Every structure is written in C-alpha cells, then in structure tokens.
Amino acid sequence: MHTETVEIKASEGVIHYERGRTAHSAFGIPIQETDVGLQSKVGLHSGRAELLREAAIIIWEELPMAKKAVLECANQLLQDIMGNDLPFGDKLFIGLGDFRQVAPVIRGSSGPAATLNSSIRTSELWHHFQILRLTLPVRDAGDPAYSRWVDQVGDGRAPYEGSVSLQHLRHLASLDDAANSLFLDDALQTSPDAVQRAFLSPFNARVDSFNGRMLEYLSGPASISLPLLVKELDDATFHLPTGTKADLLSMVRESGVPPHDLSLKKGCIASIMRNLCTEKGLAKNQLKPISEPAHLTFYLPRITFEFKPQRANWTVQRRQFPLRLAYATTFNSCQGLTLDRVVLDLTVPVFAHGQLYTSLSRVRTAADICILRDLDETGYSTVNIVYHDLLLPV
C-alpha cells in the first residue's frame, strides 16, 4: 500500500486537525514579523525539512489571514528544500479561507492601502492559484435566512455598505446582562459548555475586562502569577523615559501577550498562547480547564514574550506562563471557531475589514447571538467595514 504525507497548517487560531501546526511552527517563520524579507529558521537537513520534502499535499487553513511576506517565506523554504524554483517547490498547495473575514493585522495601520499591500492578493504567487468556490453553507445551514444575511454583510454591498441594521437580533444593555446570557448557569462550572460560548470584542482591553469579571463569579481563591520583566534599549545612547519603571511597564498591553498579572482559579477556562506540544493538544488558542493535579496533567513552562511598545525605542521581555483567560476573545482571534452562544460587543464600532462578518458568522443560527451596544441616534445600526479590493471577483 502506498501512503502519502499530508501537511496541514493554519495562519492563526485553533488547529482543528490532529497533528496540524501553525504555519509559523511548520515553516519556521519568525514570530517577530517584518513585511519583507522573512527568512525561515528550518534547516534544509532537519527533520522538519524532511517531513515537508515527503509531503504530497500541503493544506493551509485561513490562508487569507496570512501576510504575503509569510506566504513568500514558506514558498522560498519549499523551493530550497525541493531544489527548484517552481511555486511552492512544485508541491500541491491548497489554501482554504474566506477573504470576507479579517485581513492580516498591520501594526499601527488598519487602512485599505496598507492592508491590501500586505495581503496575499498582491503577492506574485497569487496568479498561480486556481480558485474553487464553496457555495453550500455548513455552520449556519440550519438558518438559511441568517446565512444569506451574514453573506451579504460580508460582501459589503448595498444596503450593507458602510452600516448594517441589527434590529432583528437580540440586544443586551450591560456587561452583567452579557455575563448572565453566556455563563451564569451550569456552563460557568462545566468546561465542555463554557468553551463553546464567548464574549467577542474588537479590543483586547475589553476582552481582558470581561475575562476578569467572569473570574470573580467563580468560587475559591485566585492564584496570581507575575512575570520576570526585562527591558532592553535598541540604542544605548538613549535613556529609558521616566515612566518606564516596572509598575508602569506592568500596564503595557500587547496583542498576543498574556496580561502582566495572570489571575487563575480552579475550574476557569484558559487559552494557550504559544505552540508547546501539538501532539498533546498544547497548541496556540486551544482552550483548557485549570484544575488540580490529576492522572493526565500538563505542566506549562514560563516562556519569553518580547514586544516593542508603539513609538518606543526599547523592547520589553516578559517571562511568563503562556496563558490567558478564555471567556472572551477578539474578533480577529475568533476566526475558525464555531460557538453555541455569543455576545457581540459593539459598544465601540469595528475598525477593520471583515470584523463584523467574522464575528457574526461564528454561530449556527440568529438565536445563538446577542448584541451588546448603547442605543443612540443610529438606532440599531452599526459600522461595517469591507475593503472590496481584497474580495475575490464575483
């Protein structure tokens, strides 16, 4: 019997397949990305290179979310491994995804020009792809009217260009209402149900605030973990500003980095923020309950998270556990999830392409989603941002 190796990758979010990996892990793409000139860390004679060499098919899930520099880095690695200059080393390369969903995140910019320039749609590799369209809904097939409406929101055509009416969806007035709607029943203490519900928001600060609120509802004492903190100057001729003492640095938030003060309780749900051991399910964005030591126990190490605050000439290194509470997540991080119940936080409007469509499409029916927002002169309408140049031609 002839067997073939299939490699499954994902740009972000949850790895849905056994032994699937994130693209950064599989192709050795640096975590600290630049927009050009990424160099893979995979050695050409390593075990990882051999696995890629033997792969008959490479499947990349949520490909539209990847920056073109990341795709081009993977392409160069495959060409080097296979010893040719053909696209992806002449491998059968399958990309899955929906360009109506969130686009690559550009630090310091969310405008259409920067987003399009970073997208794989503007890569020289793009014209090598053959487009195959999937037209039958799966997740929301049980509610055809809601499915059609969500698709129209994602297309951003009239009457859903610029703003969308949410009047037909259930609305909530406060964070307490959101907590009651999602978790204040058996689901808060029963992890299989809790991991299928989420508070979704455009902003990390709102996500952290809601996660902290949910921790207060759990009984028992909280365990607080503080990181080991290091700050480094990029240029030794500059002095650290007065406000960069440890107490102020503890307030600095960064996407993809755990909060400075990590508070956990027995029974709470946390997500893993780095790939640790995919064979054991310890992959980025996997949800795990926090419990007492048992027969099957995973011990997580502290790892170093490094980031540079915007407009700073210094870098922060935090050595901490790669965990964050997971009762809430951002619109960008929810991509790929199917949830039983969602509260959508629109107290502050969306600010980037595809965020509204991505968040609305996480549920199976209209009855599974509630909207949290303040009613104003716009009534039940909210902002919808769609960059039409990113979308595939109709």
Short mmCIF file of C-alpha atoms in Angstrom, two decimals, residues 7-342:
data_model
loop_
_atom_site.label_atom_id
_atom_site.label_comp_id
_atom_site.label_asym_id
_atom_site.label_seq_id
_atom_site.Cartn_x
_atom_site.Cartn_y
_atom_site.Cartn_z
CA GLU A 7 0.79 18.62 5.97
CA ILE A 8 -1.95 20.83 7.47
CA LYS A 9 -1.16 24.39 8.53
CA ALA A 10 -3.12 27.35 9.85
CA SER A 11 -2.41 31.08 9.81
CA GLU A 12 -3.92 31.77 13.23
CA GLY A 13 -6.36 30.45 15.74
CA VAL A 14 -7.20 26.88 16.57
CA ILE A 15 -5.57 23.91 14.86
CA HIS A 16 -8.61 21.79 14.01
CA TYR A 17 -6.77 18.66 12.90
CA GLU A 18 -4.70 16.14 14.79
CA ARG A 19 -1.01 16.93 14.26
CA GLY A 20 -1.86 20.14 12.44
CA ARG A 21 0.53 23.03 13.07
CA THR A 22 0.53 26.77 12.72
CA ALA A 23 2.35 27.98 9.62
CA HIS A 24 4.92 29.76 11.80
CA SER A 25 5.77 26.47 13.50
CA ALA A 26 5.77 24.32 10.37
CA PHE A 27 7.79 26.65 8.16
CA GLY A 28 9.99 28.20 10.85
CA ILE A 29 8.66 31.70 10.23
CA PRO A 30 9.92 34.27 12.77
CA ILE A 31 7.36 35.36 15.38
CA GLN A 32 8.65 38.94 15.15
CA GLU A 33 7.47 39.51 11.59
CA THR A 34 8.51 42.22 9.19
CA ASP A 35 6.66 42.95 5.98
CA VAL A 36 9.52 41.86 3.71
CA GLY A 37 12.47 39.51 3.64
CA LEU A 38 11.40 36.88 6.16
CA GLN A 39 13.92 34.05 6.49
CA SER A 40 12.82 30.58 7.62
CA LYS A 41 14.60 29.06 10.61
CA VAL A 42 14.14 25.48 9.30
CA GLY A 43 17.43 23.82 8.38
CA LEU A 44 17.45 22.08 5.00
CA HIS A 45 18.68 18.81 6.56
CA SER A 46 16.42 18.88 9.62
CA GLY A 47 13.58 16.51 10.44
CA ARG A 48 11.07 19.28 9.73
CA ALA A 49 12.56 19.78 6.26
CA GLU A 50 12.38 16.03 5.61
CA LEU A 51 8.70 15.96 6.55
CA LEU A 52 7.99 18.85 4.16
CA ARG A 53 10.07 17.14 1.47
CA GLU A 54 7.96 13.98 1.75
CA ALA A 55 4.60 15.80 1.85
CA ALA A 56 2.41 15.16 -1.19
CA ILE A 57 -0.08 17.89 -0.24
CA ILE A 58 0.19 20.98 1.94
CA ILE A 59 -3.09 22.44 3.20
CA TRP A 60 -3.01 25.95 4.68
CA GLU A 61 -6.19 26.86 6.55
CA GLU A 62 -7.28 30.52 6.91
CA LEU A 63 -4.77 31.48 4.22
CA PRO A 64 -6.33 34.94 3.54
CA MET A 65 -5.34 35.95 7.07
CA ALA A 66 -1.64 35.41 6.31
CA LYS A 67 0.61 38.26 5.23
CA LYS A 68 2.14 37.87 1.80
CA ALA A 69 5.63 38.01 3.37
CA VAL A 70 4.74 34.90 5.39
CA LEU A 71 3.46 33.04 2.32
CA GLU A 72 6.55 34.03 0.34
CA CYS A 73 8.79 32.83 3.18
CA ALA A 74 7.09 29.41 3.07
CA ASN A 75 7.41 29.36 -0.72
CA GLN A 76 11.15 30.08 -0.56
CA LEU A 77 11.68 27.34 2.03
CA LEU A 78 9.85 24.76 -0.09
CA GLN A 79 11.86 25.77 -3.16
CA ASP A 80 15.11 25.41 -1.20
CA ILE A 81 14.07 22.03 0.20
CA MET A 82 12.99 20.68 -3.19
CA GLY A 83 15.91 22.24 -5.09
CA ASN A 84 13.84 24.04 -7.72
CA ASP A 85 12.33 27.46 -8.40
CA LEU A 86 8.75 26.30 -9.04
CA PRO A 87 5.90 27.74 -6.92
CA PHE A 88 5.95 26.02 -3.51
CA GLY A 89 8.66 23.67 -4.71
CA ASP A 90 6.17 22.05 -7.12
CA LYS A 91 4.07 20.77 -4.19
CA LEU A 92 0.29 20.58 -4.41
CA PHE A 93 -0.52 23.56 -2.21
CA ILE A 94 -4.13 24.10 -1.10
CA GLY A 95 -5.21 27.30 0.62
CA LEU A 96 -8.53 27.47 2.45
CA GLY A 97 -10.30 30.59 3.62
CA ASP A 98 -12.68 33.47 3.06
CA PHE A 99 -11.41 36.92 2.08
CA ARG A 100 -14.51 38.45 3.64
CA GLN A 101 -13.11 37.57 7.06
CA VAL A 102 -10.47 39.56 8.94
CA ALA A 103 -7.37 40.50 6.97
CA PRO A 104 -3.71 40.49 8.04
CA VAL A 105 -3.09 42.70 11.06
CA ILE A 106 -0.81 45.65 10.24
CA ARG A 107 0.80 47.20 13.29
CA GLY A 108 -0.11 50.88 13.54
CA SER A 109 -2.40 50.85 10.49
CA SER A 110 -5.75 49.36 9.50
CA GLY A 111 -6.40 51.34 6.30
CA PRO A 112 -7.22 49.74 2.95
CA ALA A 113 -3.91 50.58 1.20
CA ALA A 114 -1.67 49.06 3.90
CA THR A 115 -3.95 46.05 4.32
CA LEU A 116 -4.08 45.30 0.59
CA ASN A 117 -0.32 45.75 0.22
CA SER A 118 0.24 43.15 2.96
CA SER A 119 -2.33 40.66 1.62
CA ILE A 120 -1.52 37.55 -0.39
CA ARG A 121 -3.82 39.03 -3.06
CA THR A 122 -0.92 41.33 -4.05
CA SER A 123 1.76 38.63 -3.92
CA GLU A 124 3.43 37.47 -7.14
CA LEU A 125 2.39 33.97 -6.09
CA TRP A 126 -1.32 34.81 -6.30
CA HIS A 127 -1.71 34.24 -10.06
CA HIS A 128 -0.55 30.63 -9.61
CA PHE A 129 -3.68 29.76 -7.60
CA GLN A 130 -6.81 28.25 -9.15
CA ILE A 131 -9.94 29.48 -7.35
CA LEU A 132 -12.57 26.89 -6.38
CA ARG A 133 -15.65 28.31 -4.67
CA LEU A 134 -17.57 26.52 -1.92
CA THR A 135 -21.19 27.66 -2.12
CA LEU A 136 -23.16 25.48 0.32
CA PRO A 137 -23.31 26.75 3.92
CA VAL A 138 -22.33 24.28 6.63
CA ARG A 139 -22.11 26.05 10.00
CA ASP A 140 -25.35 28.05 9.59
CA ALA A 141 -27.17 25.71 7.20
CA GLY A 142 -29.98 25.31 9.77
CA ASP A 143 -30.94 29.00 9.48
CA PRO A 144 -30.94 29.86 5.74
CA ALA A 145 -32.22 33.42 6.24
CA TYR A 146 -29.46 34.23 8.73
CA SER A 147 -26.88 32.54 6.48
CA ARG A 148 -27.87 34.69 3.48
CA TRP A 149 -27.87 37.87 5.58
CA VAL A 150 -24.39 37.19 7.01
CA ASP A 151 -23.05 36.58 3.48
CA GLN A 152 -24.48 39.93 2.36
CA VAL A 153 -22.82 41.67 5.31
CA GLY A 154 -19.51 40.09 4.30
CA ASP A 155 -19.92 41.20 0.68
CA GLY A 156 -20.46 44.79 1.85
CA ARG A 157 -22.81 45.67 -1.00
CA ALA A 158 -25.85 47.93 -0.73
CA PRO A 159 -27.73 48.10 1.59
CA TYR A 160 -24.92 46.75 3.82
CA GLU A 161 -22.13 49.03 2.64
CA GLY A 162 -20.91 51.24 5.46
CA SER A 163 -23.56 50.32 8.02
CA VAL A 164 -25.78 47.37 8.91
CA SER A 165 -29.05 47.21 10.84
CA LEU A 166 -29.01 44.64 13.66
CA GLN A 167 -32.59 45.25 14.73
CA HIS A 168 -33.62 41.63 14.12
CA LEU A 169 -31.07 40.34 16.66
CA ARG A 170 -31.50 40.27 20.42
CA HIS A 171 -29.83 43.18 22.25
CA LEU A 172 -28.34 43.46 25.74
CA ALA A 173 -27.76 46.60 27.79
CA SER A 174 -24.83 45.82 30.11
CA LEU A 175 -21.84 43.57 30.79
CA ASP A 176 -23.81 41.93 33.59
CA ASP A 177 -26.50 41.03 31.06
CA ALA A 178 -23.79 39.62 28.80
CA ALA A 179 -22.35 37.52 31.63
CA ASN A 180 -25.81 36.20 32.54
CA SER A 181 -26.59 35.37 28.92
CA LEU A 182 -23.37 33.42 28.44
CA PHE A 183 -22.17 31.82 31.62
CA LEU A 184 -24.16 32.36 34.79
CA ASP A 185 -25.68 28.91 34.85
CA ASP A 186 -24.12 25.46 34.86
CA ALA A 187 -21.90 26.43 31.92
CA LEU A 188 -19.61 28.51 34.10
CA GLN A 189 -18.65 25.46 36.17
CA THR A 190 -18.92 22.89 33.35
CA SER A 191 -15.99 23.31 31.00
CA PRO A 192 -17.42 21.43 27.95
CA ASP A 193 -20.22 24.01 27.76
CA ALA A 194 -18.08 27.02 28.69
CA VAL A 195 -15.61 26.51 25.85
CA GLN A 196 -18.47 26.71 23.35
CA ARG A 197 -19.54 30.19 24.46
CA ALA A 198 -17.73 33.51 24.11
CA PHE A 199 -17.87 37.26 24.52
CA LEU A 200 -16.41 38.76 21.32
CA SER A 201 -14.98 42.28 21.15
CA PRO A 202 -12.78 44.27 18.75
CA PHE A 203 -10.40 45.32 21.54
CA ASN A 204 -8.07 43.39 23.85
CA ALA A 205 -8.79 45.75 26.75
CA ARG A 206 -12.50 44.86 26.64
CA VAL A 207 -11.63 41.16 26.37
CA ASP A 208 -9.38 41.35 29.44
CA SER A 209 -12.02 43.28 31.37
CA PHE A 210 -14.74 40.70 30.67
CA ASN A 211 -12.41 37.79 31.47
CA GLY A 212 -11.60 39.40 34.82
CA ARG A 213 -15.29 39.87 35.54
CA MET A 214 -16.01 36.19 34.86
CA LEU A 215 -13.19 35.12 37.20
CA GLU A 216 -14.94 36.98 40.03
CA TYR A 217 -18.01 34.77 39.59
CA LEU A 218 -16.01 31.59 40.20
CA SER A 219 -15.73 30.43 43.80
CA GLY A 220 -12.42 29.89 45.52
CA PRO A 221 -9.19 31.86 45.83
CA ALA A 222 -7.33 33.23 42.83
CA SER A 223 -3.73 32.36 42.08
CA ILE A 224 -1.81 35.33 40.70
CA SER A 225 1.32 34.82 38.60
CA LEU A 226 3.68 37.72 37.89
CA PRO A 227 6.28 37.66 35.10
CA LEU A 228 10.02 38.16 35.21
CA LEU A 229 10.48 41.51 33.47
CA VAL A 230 13.40 42.75 31.36
CA LYS A 231 13.62 45.89 29.22
CA GLU A 232 16.31 46.48 26.61
CA LEU A 233 17.25 49.63 24.69
CA ASP A 234 17.59 49.38 20.92
CA ASP A 235 20.10 52.24 21.06
CA ALA A 236 22.35 52.52 24.13
CA THR A 237 22.73 56.30 23.61
CA PHE A 238 19.10 56.79 24.67
CA HIS A 239 17.94 56.68 28.26
CA LEU A 240 14.72 54.99 29.28
CA PRO A 241 11.94 57.55 29.72
CA THR A 242 10.98 58.37 33.28
CA GLY A 243 7.75 56.43 33.04
CA THR A 244 9.27 53.06 32.18
CA LYS A 245 9.57 51.73 35.70
CA ALA A 246 8.25 48.25 36.44
CA ASP A 247 4.89 49.46 37.77
CA LEU A 248 4.18 51.35 34.55
CA LEU A 249 5.51 48.56 32.33
CA SER A 250 3.04 46.24 34.01
CA MET A 251 0.24 48.32 32.46
CA VAL A 252 1.53 47.90 28.89
CA ARG A 253 -0.75 45.64 26.85
CA GLU A 254 0.29 43.87 23.69
CA SER A 255 -1.74 41.70 21.35
CA GLY A 256 -0.71 38.05 21.64
CA VAL A 257 0.96 38.55 25.04
CA PRO A 258 -0.61 37.40 28.34
CA PRO A 259 -1.67 40.10 30.80
CA HIS A 260 1.06 41.16 33.23
CA ASP A 261 -0.90 39.90 36.27
CA LEU A 262 -2.23 36.44 35.35
CA SER A 263 -5.06 35.50 37.74
CA LEU A 264 -6.48 31.97 37.62
CA LYS A 265 -8.90 29.88 39.67
CA LYS A 266 -9.68 26.19 39.78
CA GLY A 267 -12.28 25.46 37.11
CA CYS A 268 -11.62 28.52 34.95
CA ILE A 269 -11.06 28.22 31.20
CA ALA A 270 -7.77 29.45 29.76
CA SER A 271 -6.30 29.50 26.27
CA ILE A 272 -2.71 28.62 25.38
CA MET A 273 -0.87 31.45 23.62
CA ARG A 274 2.02 29.54 22.03
CA ASN A 275 2.54 26.14 20.41
CA LEU A 276 4.08 23.92 23.09
CA CYS A 277 3.31 20.31 22.11
CA THR A 278 0.77 19.86 19.33
CA GLU A 279 0.82 16.07 19.75
CA LYS A 280 -0.68 16.55 23.25
CA GLY A 281 -3.10 19.26 22.16
CA LEU A 282 -1.00 22.06 23.66
CA ALA A 283 -1.36 24.33 20.64
CA LYS A 284 -1.94 28.04 20.28
CA ASN A 285 -5.51 29.13 21.15
CA GLN A 286 -6.51 25.70 22.45
CA LEU A 287 -8.87 26.05 25.43
CA LYS A 288 -8.03 24.12 28.61
CA PRO A 289 -9.64 23.97 32.07
CA ILE A 290 -7.44 24.87 35.04
CA SER A 291 -7.68 22.04 37.60
CA GLU A 292 -5.84 20.30 40.40
CA PRO A 293 -3.13 17.74 39.50
CA ALA A 294 -4.70 14.56 38.13
CA HIS A 295 -3.72 11.42 36.23
CA LEU A 296 -3.40 13.41 32.99
CA THR A 297 -1.63 16.65 33.86
CA PHE A 298 0.23 19.07 31.60
CA TYR A 299 2.95 21.22 33.12
CA LEU A 300 3.41 24.52 31.30
CA PRO A 301 6.77 26.30 31.35
CA ARG A 302 7.28 30.02 31.53
CA ILE A 303 8.37 31.33 28.13
CA THR A 304 9.68 34.70 26.99
CA PHE A 305 7.34 37.11 25.21
CA GLU A 306 9.15 40.00 23.54
CA PHE A 307 7.49 43.11 22.14
CA LYS A 308 8.17 46.76 21.43
CA PRO A 309 5.51 49.29 22.51
CA GLN A 310 4.45 51.62 19.72
CA ARG A 311 6.73 54.63 19.19
CA ALA A 312 9.22 53.27 21.75
CA ASN A 313 12.98 52.74 21.30
CA TRP A 314 13.03 49.97 23.87
CA THR A 315 11.87 46.36 23.97
CA VAL A 316 10.02 44.59 26.77
CA GLN A 317 10.68 40.94 27.58
CA ARG A 318 8.24 39.18 29.87
CA ARG A 319 8.95 35.63 31.01
CA GLN A 320 5.57 34.26 31.99
CA PHE A 321 3.12 31.40 31.57
CA PRO A 322 1.62 31.37 28.03
CA LEU A 323 -1.98 31.53 29.25
CA ARG A 324 -4.89 33.94 29.30
CA LEU A 325 -8.47 33.57 30.45
CA ALA A 326 -10.73 32.49 27.59
CA TYR A 327 -14.30 33.54 28.36
CA ALA A 328 -13.80 36.34 25.85
CA THR A 329 -11.69 36.82 22.75
CA THR A 330 -11.19 39.34 19.97
CA PHE A 331 -12.86 39.41 16.57
CA ASN A 332 -9.50 38.53 14.99
CA SER A 333 -8.83 35.56 17.28
CA CYS A 334 -12.30 34.03 16.93
CA GLN A 335 -11.77 33.19 13.26
CA GLY A 336 -12.30 29.48 12.64
CA LEU A 337 -14.43 28.90 15.76
CA THR A 338 -17.97 27.52 15.81
CA LEU A 339 -19.73 28.60 19.01
CA ASP A 340 -23.01 27.63 20.66
CA ARG A 341 -23.64 31.07 22.13
CA VAL A 342 -22.08 34.50 21.51
#
